[in-house]
Tab-separated table of C-alpha atoms in Angstrom:
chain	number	residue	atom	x	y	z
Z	1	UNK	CA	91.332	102.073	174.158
Z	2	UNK	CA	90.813	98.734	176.386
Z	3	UNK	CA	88.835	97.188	174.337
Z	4	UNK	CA	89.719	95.548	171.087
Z	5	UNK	CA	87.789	94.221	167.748
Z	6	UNK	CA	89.128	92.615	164.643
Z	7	UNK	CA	88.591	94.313	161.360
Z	8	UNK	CA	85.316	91.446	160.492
Z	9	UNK	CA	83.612	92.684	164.162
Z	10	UNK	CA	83.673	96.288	162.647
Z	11	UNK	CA	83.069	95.250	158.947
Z	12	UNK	CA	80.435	92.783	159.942
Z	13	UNK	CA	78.688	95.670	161.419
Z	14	UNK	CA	78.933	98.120	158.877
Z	15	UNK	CA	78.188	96.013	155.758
Z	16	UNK	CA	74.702	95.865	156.101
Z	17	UNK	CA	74.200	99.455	154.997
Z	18	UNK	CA	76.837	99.601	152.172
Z	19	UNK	CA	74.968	99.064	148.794
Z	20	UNK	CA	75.646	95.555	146.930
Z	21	UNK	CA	77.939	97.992	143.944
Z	22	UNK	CA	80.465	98.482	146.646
Z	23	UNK	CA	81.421	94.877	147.022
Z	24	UNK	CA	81.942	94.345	143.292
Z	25	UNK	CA	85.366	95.026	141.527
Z	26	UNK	CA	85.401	98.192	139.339
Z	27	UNK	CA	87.491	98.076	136.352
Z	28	UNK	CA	86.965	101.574	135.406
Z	29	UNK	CA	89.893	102.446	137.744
Z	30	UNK	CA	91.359	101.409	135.462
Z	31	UNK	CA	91.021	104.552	133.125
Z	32	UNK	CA	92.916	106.372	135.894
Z	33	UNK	CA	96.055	104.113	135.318
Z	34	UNK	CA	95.913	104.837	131.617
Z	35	UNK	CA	95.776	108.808	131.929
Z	36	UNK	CA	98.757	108.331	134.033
Z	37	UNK	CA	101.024	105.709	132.231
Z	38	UNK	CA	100.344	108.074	128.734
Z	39	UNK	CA	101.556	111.265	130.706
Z	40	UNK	CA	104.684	109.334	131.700
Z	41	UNK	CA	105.429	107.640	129.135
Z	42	UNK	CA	104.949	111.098	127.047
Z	43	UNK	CA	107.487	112.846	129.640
Z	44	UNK	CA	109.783	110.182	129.157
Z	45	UNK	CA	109.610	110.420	125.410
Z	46	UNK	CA	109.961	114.436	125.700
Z	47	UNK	CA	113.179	113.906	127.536
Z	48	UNK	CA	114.627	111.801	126.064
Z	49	UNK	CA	114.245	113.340	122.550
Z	50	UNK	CA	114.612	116.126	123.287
Z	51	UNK	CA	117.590	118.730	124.950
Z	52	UNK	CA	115.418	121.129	126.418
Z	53	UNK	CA	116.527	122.935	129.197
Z	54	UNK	CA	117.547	121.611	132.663
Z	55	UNK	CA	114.340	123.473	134.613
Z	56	UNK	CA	112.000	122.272	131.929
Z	57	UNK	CA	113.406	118.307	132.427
Z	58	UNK	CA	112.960	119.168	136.207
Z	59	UNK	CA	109.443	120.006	135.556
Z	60	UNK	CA	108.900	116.633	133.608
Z	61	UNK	CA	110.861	114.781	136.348
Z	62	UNK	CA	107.958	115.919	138.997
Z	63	UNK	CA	105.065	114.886	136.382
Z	64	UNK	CA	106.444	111.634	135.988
Z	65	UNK	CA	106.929	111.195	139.843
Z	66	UNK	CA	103.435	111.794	140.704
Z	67	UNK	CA	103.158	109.197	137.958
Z	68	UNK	CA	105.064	106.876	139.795
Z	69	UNK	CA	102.994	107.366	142.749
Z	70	UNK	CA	99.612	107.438	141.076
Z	71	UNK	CA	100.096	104.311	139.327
Z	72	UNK	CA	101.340	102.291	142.759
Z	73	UNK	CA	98.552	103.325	144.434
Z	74	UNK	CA	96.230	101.681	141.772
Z	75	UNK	CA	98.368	98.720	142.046
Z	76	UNK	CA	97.467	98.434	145.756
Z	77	UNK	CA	94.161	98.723	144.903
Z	78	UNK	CA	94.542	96.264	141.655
Z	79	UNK	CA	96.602	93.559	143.699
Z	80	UNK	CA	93.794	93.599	146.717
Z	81	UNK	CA	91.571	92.617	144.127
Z	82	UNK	CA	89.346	95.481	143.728
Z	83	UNK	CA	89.215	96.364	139.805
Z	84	UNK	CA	89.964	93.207	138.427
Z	85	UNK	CA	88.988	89.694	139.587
Z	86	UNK	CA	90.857	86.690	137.626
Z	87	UNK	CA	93.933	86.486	139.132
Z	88	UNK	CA	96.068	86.186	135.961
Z	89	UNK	CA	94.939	89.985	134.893
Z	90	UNK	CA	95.324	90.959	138.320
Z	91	UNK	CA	99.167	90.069	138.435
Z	92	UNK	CA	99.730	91.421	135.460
Z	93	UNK	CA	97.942	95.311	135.815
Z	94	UNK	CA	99.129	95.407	138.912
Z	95	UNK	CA	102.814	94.604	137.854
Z	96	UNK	CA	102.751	96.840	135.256
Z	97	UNK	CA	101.084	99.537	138.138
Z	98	UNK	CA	103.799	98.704	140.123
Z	99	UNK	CA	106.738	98.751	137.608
Z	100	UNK	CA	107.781	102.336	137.908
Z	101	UNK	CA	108.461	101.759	141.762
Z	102	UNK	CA	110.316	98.002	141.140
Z	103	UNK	CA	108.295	96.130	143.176
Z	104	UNK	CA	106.242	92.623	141.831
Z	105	UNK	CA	103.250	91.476	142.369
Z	106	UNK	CA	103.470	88.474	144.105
Z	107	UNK	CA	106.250	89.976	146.643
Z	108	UNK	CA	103.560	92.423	147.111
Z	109	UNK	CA	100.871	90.304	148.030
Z	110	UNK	CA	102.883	88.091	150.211
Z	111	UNK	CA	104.149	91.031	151.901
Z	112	UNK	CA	101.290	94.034	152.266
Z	113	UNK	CA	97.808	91.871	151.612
Z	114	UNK	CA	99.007	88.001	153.492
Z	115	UNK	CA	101.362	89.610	156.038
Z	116	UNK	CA	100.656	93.588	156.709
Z	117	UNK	CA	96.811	92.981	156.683
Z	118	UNK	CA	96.396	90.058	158.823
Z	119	UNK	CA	98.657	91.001	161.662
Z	120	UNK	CA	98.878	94.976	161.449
Z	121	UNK	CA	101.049	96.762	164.328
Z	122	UNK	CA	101.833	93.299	165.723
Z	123	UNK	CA	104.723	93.666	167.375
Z	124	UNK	CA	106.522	90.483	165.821
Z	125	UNK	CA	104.526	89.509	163.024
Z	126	UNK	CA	104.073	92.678	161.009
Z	127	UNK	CA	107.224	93.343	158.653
Z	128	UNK	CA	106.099	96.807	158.528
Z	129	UNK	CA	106.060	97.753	162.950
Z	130	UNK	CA	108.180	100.284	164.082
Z	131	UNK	CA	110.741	98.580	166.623
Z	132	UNK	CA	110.470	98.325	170.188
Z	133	UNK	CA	113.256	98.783	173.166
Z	134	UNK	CA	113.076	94.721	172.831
Z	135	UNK	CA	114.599	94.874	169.754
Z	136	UNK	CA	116.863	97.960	170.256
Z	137	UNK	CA	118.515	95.949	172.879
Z	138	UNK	CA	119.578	92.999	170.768
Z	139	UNK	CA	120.541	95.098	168.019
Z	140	UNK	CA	124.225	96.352	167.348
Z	141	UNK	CA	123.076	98.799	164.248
Z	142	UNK	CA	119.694	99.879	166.237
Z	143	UNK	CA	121.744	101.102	169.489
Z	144	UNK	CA	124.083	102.986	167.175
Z	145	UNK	CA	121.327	104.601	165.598
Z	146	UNK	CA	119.628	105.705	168.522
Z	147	UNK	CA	122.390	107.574	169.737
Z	148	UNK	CA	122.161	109.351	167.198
Z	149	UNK	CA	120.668	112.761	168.547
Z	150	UNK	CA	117.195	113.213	167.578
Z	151	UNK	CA	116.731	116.444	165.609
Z	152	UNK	CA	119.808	114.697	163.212
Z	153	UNK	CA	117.384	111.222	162.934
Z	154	UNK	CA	114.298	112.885	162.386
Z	155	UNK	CA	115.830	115.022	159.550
Z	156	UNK	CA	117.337	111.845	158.129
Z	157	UNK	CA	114.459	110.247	159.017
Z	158	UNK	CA	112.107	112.039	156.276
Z	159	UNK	CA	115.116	112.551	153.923
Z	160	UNK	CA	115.035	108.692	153.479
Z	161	UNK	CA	111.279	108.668	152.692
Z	162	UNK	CA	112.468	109.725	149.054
Z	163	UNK	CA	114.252	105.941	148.979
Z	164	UNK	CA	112.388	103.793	151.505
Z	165	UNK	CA	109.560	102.313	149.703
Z	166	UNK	CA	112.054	101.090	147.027
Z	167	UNK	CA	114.815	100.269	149.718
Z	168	UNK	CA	112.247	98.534	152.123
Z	169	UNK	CA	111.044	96.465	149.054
Z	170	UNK	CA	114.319	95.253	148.411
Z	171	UNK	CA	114.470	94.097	152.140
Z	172	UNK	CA	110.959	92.427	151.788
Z	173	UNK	CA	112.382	90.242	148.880
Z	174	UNK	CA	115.479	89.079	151.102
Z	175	UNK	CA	113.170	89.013	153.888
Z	176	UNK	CA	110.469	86.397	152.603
Z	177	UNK	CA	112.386	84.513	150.181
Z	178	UNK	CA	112.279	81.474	151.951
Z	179	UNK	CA	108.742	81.915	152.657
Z	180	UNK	CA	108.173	81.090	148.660
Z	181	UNK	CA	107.263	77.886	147.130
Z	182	UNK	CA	110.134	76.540	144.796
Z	183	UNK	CA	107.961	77.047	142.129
Z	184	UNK	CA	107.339	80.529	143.197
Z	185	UNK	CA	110.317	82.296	143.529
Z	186	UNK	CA	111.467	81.896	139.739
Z	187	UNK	CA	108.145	84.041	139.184
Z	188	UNK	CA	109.128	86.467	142.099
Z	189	UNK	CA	112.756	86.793	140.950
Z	190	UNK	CA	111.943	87.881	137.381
Z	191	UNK	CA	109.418	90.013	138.654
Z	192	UNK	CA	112.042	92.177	140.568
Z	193	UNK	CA	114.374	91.578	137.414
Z	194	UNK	CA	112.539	93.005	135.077
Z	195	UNK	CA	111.453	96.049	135.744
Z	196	UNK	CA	114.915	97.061	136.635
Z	197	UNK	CA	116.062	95.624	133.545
Z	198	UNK	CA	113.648	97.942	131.954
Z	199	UNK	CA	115.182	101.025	133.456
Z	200	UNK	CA	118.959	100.128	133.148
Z	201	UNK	CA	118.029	99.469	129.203
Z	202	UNK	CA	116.547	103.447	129.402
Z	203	UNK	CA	119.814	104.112	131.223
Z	204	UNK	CA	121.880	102.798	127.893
Z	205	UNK	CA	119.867	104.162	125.741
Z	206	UNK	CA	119.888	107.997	126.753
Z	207	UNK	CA	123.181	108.341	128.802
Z	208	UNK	CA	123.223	109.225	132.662
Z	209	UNK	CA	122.010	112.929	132.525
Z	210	UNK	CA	118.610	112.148	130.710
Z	211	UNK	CA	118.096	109.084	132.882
Z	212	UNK	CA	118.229	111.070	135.794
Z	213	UNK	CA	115.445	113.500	135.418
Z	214	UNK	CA	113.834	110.489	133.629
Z	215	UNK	CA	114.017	108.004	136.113
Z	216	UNK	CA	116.208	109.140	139.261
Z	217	UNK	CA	114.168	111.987	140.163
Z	218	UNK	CA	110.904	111.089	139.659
Z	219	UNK	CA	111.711	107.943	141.674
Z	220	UNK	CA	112.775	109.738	144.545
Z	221	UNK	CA	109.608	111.993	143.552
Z	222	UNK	CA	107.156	108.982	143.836
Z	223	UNK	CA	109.090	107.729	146.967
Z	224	UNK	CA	108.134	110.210	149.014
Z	225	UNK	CA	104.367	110.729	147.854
Z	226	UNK	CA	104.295	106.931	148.890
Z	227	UNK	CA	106.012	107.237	151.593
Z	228	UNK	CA	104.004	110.767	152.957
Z	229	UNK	CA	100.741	108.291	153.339
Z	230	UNK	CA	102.542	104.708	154.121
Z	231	UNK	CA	104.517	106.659	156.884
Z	232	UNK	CA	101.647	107.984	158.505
Z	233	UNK	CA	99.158	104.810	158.115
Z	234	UNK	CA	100.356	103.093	161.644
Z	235	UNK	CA	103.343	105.583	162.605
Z	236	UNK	CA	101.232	107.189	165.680
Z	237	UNK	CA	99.385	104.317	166.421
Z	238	UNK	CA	100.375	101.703	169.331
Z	239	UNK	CA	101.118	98.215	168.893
Z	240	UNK	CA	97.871	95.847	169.639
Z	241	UNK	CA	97.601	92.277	170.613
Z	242	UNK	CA	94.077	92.066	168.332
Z	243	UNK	CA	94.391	93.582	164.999
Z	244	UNK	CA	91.714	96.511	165.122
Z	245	UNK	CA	91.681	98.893	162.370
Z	246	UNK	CA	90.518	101.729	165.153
Z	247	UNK	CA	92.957	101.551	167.486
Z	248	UNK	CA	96.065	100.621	164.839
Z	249	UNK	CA	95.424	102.770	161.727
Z	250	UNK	CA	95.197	106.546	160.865
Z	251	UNK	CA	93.123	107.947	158.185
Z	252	UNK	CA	94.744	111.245	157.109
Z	253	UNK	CA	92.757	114.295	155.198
Z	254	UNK	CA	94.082	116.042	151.989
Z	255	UNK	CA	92.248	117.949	149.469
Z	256	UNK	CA	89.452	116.349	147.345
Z	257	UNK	CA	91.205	116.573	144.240
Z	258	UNK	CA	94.457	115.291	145.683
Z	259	UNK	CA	92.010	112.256	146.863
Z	260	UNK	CA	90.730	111.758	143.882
Z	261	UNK	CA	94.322	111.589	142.032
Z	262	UNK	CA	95.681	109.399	144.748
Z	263	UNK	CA	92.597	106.958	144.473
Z	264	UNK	CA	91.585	107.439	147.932
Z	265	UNK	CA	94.807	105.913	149.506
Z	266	UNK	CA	93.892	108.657	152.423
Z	267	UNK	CA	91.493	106.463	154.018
Z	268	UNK	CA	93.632	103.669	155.273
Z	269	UNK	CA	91.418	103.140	158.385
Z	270	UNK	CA	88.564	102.120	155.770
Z	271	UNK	CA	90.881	100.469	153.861
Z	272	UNK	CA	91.815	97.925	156.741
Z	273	UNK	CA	88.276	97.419	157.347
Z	274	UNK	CA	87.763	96.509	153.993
Z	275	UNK	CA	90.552	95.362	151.755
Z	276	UNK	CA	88.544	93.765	148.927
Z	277	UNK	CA	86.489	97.276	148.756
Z	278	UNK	CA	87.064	99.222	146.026
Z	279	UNK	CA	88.357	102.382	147.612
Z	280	UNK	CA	85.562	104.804	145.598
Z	281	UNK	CA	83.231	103.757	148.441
Z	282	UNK	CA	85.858	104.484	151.070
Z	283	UNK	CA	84.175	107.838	152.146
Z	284	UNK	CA	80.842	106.327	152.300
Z	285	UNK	CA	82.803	103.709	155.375
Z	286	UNK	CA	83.959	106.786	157.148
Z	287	UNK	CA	80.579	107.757	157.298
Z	288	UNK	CA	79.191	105.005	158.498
Z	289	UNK	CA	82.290	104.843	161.262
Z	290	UNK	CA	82.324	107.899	162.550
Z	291	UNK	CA	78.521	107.728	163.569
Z	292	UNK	CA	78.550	104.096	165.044
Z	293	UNK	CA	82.726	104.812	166.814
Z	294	UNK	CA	83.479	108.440	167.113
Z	295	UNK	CA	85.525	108.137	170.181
Z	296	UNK	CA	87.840	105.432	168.399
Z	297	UNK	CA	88.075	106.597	165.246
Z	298	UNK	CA	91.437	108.098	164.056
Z	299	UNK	CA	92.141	111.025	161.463
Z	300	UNK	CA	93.817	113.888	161.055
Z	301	UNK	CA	95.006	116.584	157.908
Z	302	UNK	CA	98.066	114.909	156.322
Z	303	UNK	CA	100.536	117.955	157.498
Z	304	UNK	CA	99.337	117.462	161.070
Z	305	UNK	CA	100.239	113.621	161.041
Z	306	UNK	CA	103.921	114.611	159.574
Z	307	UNK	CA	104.655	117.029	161.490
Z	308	UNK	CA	103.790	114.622	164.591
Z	309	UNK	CA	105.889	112.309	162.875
Z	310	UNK	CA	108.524	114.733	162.855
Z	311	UNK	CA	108.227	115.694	166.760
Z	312	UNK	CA	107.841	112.058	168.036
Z	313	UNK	CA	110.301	109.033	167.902
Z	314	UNK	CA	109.714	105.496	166.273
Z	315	UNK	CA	110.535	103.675	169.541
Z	316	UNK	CA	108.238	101.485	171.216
Z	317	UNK	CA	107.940	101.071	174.445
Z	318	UNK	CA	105.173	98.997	175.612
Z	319	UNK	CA	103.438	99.344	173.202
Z	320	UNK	CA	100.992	102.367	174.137
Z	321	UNK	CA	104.078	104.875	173.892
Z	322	UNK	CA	107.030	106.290	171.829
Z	323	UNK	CA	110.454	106.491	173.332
Z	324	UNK	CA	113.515	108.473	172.755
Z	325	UNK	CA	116.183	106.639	174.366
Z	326	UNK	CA	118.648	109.401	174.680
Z	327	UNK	CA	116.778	111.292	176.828
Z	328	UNK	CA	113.980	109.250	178.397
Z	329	UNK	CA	111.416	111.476	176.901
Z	330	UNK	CA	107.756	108.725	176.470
Z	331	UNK	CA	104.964	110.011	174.336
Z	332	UNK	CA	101.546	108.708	173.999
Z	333	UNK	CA	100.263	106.794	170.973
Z	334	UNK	CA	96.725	107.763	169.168
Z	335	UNK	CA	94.316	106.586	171.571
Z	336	UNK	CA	96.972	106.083	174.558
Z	337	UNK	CA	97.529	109.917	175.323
Z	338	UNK	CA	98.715	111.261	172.154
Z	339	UNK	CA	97.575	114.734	171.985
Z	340	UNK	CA	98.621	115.877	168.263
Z	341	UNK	CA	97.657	119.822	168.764
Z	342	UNK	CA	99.911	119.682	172.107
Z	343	UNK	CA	102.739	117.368	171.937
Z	344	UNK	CA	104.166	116.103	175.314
Z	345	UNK	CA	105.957	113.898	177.077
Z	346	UNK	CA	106.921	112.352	180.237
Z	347	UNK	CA	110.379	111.398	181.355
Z	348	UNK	CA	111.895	108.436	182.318
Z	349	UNK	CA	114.845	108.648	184.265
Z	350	UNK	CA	116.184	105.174	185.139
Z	351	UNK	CA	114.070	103.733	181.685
Z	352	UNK	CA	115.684	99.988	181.028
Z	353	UNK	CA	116.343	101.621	177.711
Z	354	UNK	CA	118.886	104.156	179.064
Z	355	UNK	CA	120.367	101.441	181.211
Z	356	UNK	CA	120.868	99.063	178.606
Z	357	UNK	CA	122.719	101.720	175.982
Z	358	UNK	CA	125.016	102.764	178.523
Z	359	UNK	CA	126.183	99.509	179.425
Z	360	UNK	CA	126.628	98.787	175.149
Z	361	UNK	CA	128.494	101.758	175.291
């Protein structure tokens, strides 16, 4: 794709035939985050009460997870704005969405909403990009990594996506802590504070085996449901210089009912269209996008999209391709050669980035 268009060239275009209900909030979401925080809180109560068998806990442990999950992604959708409007209620729904995976509010929306959104797959500027050979070059730890060889990173790779969103949070605080007002960051401290407060204080109060299957487990459980969607949102897409949904997001397909669970976090193309959209009229936006942009528009089953994930590297190298250093091996991007039902690549012999790790070496 030569051509490039910011997210308000496409929205501006499709808005016109979207009914007036879809740019309203709708608070009935919100019944979806109370089926889900009584099942949890239920599980929670069952274990801990109760010494039932280790297979039965295990069972709980996945409920609650997909508890965990559920609930963040109506917190993504709360925090964007979508279900309720006064910003007061917002913050707090969405922090209480959000407590089961420890992140706050206000980190969120200074990280995902005022940072992701505006400047998504920018190479510098989004906190969430993939690193190039750039970066790989100044970096000590990245080198070291990336001699790593592949089939060992990859398998680590999706290991970690039971810890990252939690792990990557943690980095985001550290990360744009300076970026906070004075006055802010008392608010954004207590907000990471408390929630693990909450769960160290479940910890005390029914010992380290309990607290495992209720809180370990399902966090590593609601981890990687996260992580299964965030990880294929931008991970096959290049890097752009214009921030176009098209070219730098991927809308992945999984069952209806797992959509309907998962409150439509699928369509993440839609999604960076339009943020402030409740994502119930998501499919209604692919619709409209796949008959004005066929040719640019992006998606793919969910198992397709990870097992590319698994195949490719996270490498860029400028910033139409994937790299794996080791070997040379360069594979397209979506849109830049990326062909996900025959995976291939090129070779690069004398690449810079070969050059450069043997000389750290």
């Amino acid at each position: 794709m030569k051509q490039f268009h910011s997210f308000g060239w496409y929205a501006a275009r499709i808005a016109p035939y979207l009914p007036e209900e879809a740019f309203r909030p709708v608070p009935s979401r919100l019944f979806g985050g109370l089926a889900y925080m009584l099942v949890l809180v239920s599980s929670i109560v069952t274990i801990s009460l109760f010494d039932l068998h280790w297979l039965w806990n295990g069972l709980l442990s996945v409920v609650i997870g997909w508890c965990f999950a559920g609930l963040g992604f109506l917190g993504h959708e709360i925090l964007h704005g979508t279900v309720v409007k006064r910003a007061w209620l917002r913050d707090l729904l969405g922090g209480i969405a959000f407590l089961p995976l420890c992140t706050g509010p206000k980190l969120w929306r200074k990280w995902h909403n005022a940072t992701h959104h505006v400047h998504t797959q920018h190479e510098e500027l989004d906190p969430d990009a993939w690193p190039t050979i750039k970066r790989l070059a100044q970096s000590r730890f990245l080198r070291w990594i990336y001699r790593i060889p592949f089939p060992i990173r990859a398998a680590f790779s999706f290991l970690s996506l039971a810890g990252m969103f939690t792990v990557h949070s943690l980095h985001m605080l550290l990360h744009f802590w300076k970026e906070f007002e004075k006055g802010s960051r008392r608010a954004v401290f207590w907000q990471f504070v408390l929630p693990w407060s909450i769960w160290i204080g479940l910890l005390l109060m029914i010992g380290v085996e309990k607290w495992l299957f209720a809180f370990v487990f399902p966090l590593l459980i609601g981890n990687a449901i996260v992580m299964g969607y965030i990880s294929t949102n931008h991970r096959l897409n290049p890097l752009v210089p214009v921030n176009d949904p098209l070219a730098n997001s991927l809308t992945v397909i999984v069952p209806k009912w797992v959509d309907v669970l998962h409150f439509n976090f699928s369509h993440h193309t839609e999604h960076h269209l339009f943020p402030a959209m409740s994502s119930k009229y998501y499919p209604l936006v692919k619709q409209y996008i796949k008959q004005l942009w066929p040719e640019r528009y992006h998606e793919m089953p969910m198992t397709k999209a990870l097992i590319a994930l698994w195949k490719t590297p996270r490498l860029y190298h400028e910033q139409t391709e994937l790299i794996e250093p080791r070997e040379g091996y360069v594979y397209g991007t979506l849109g830049n050669g990326l062909n996900i039902d025959n995976l291939s690549y090129k070779t690069k012999e004398n690449s810079v980035v070969k050059q450069k790790m043997v000389k750290q070496k």
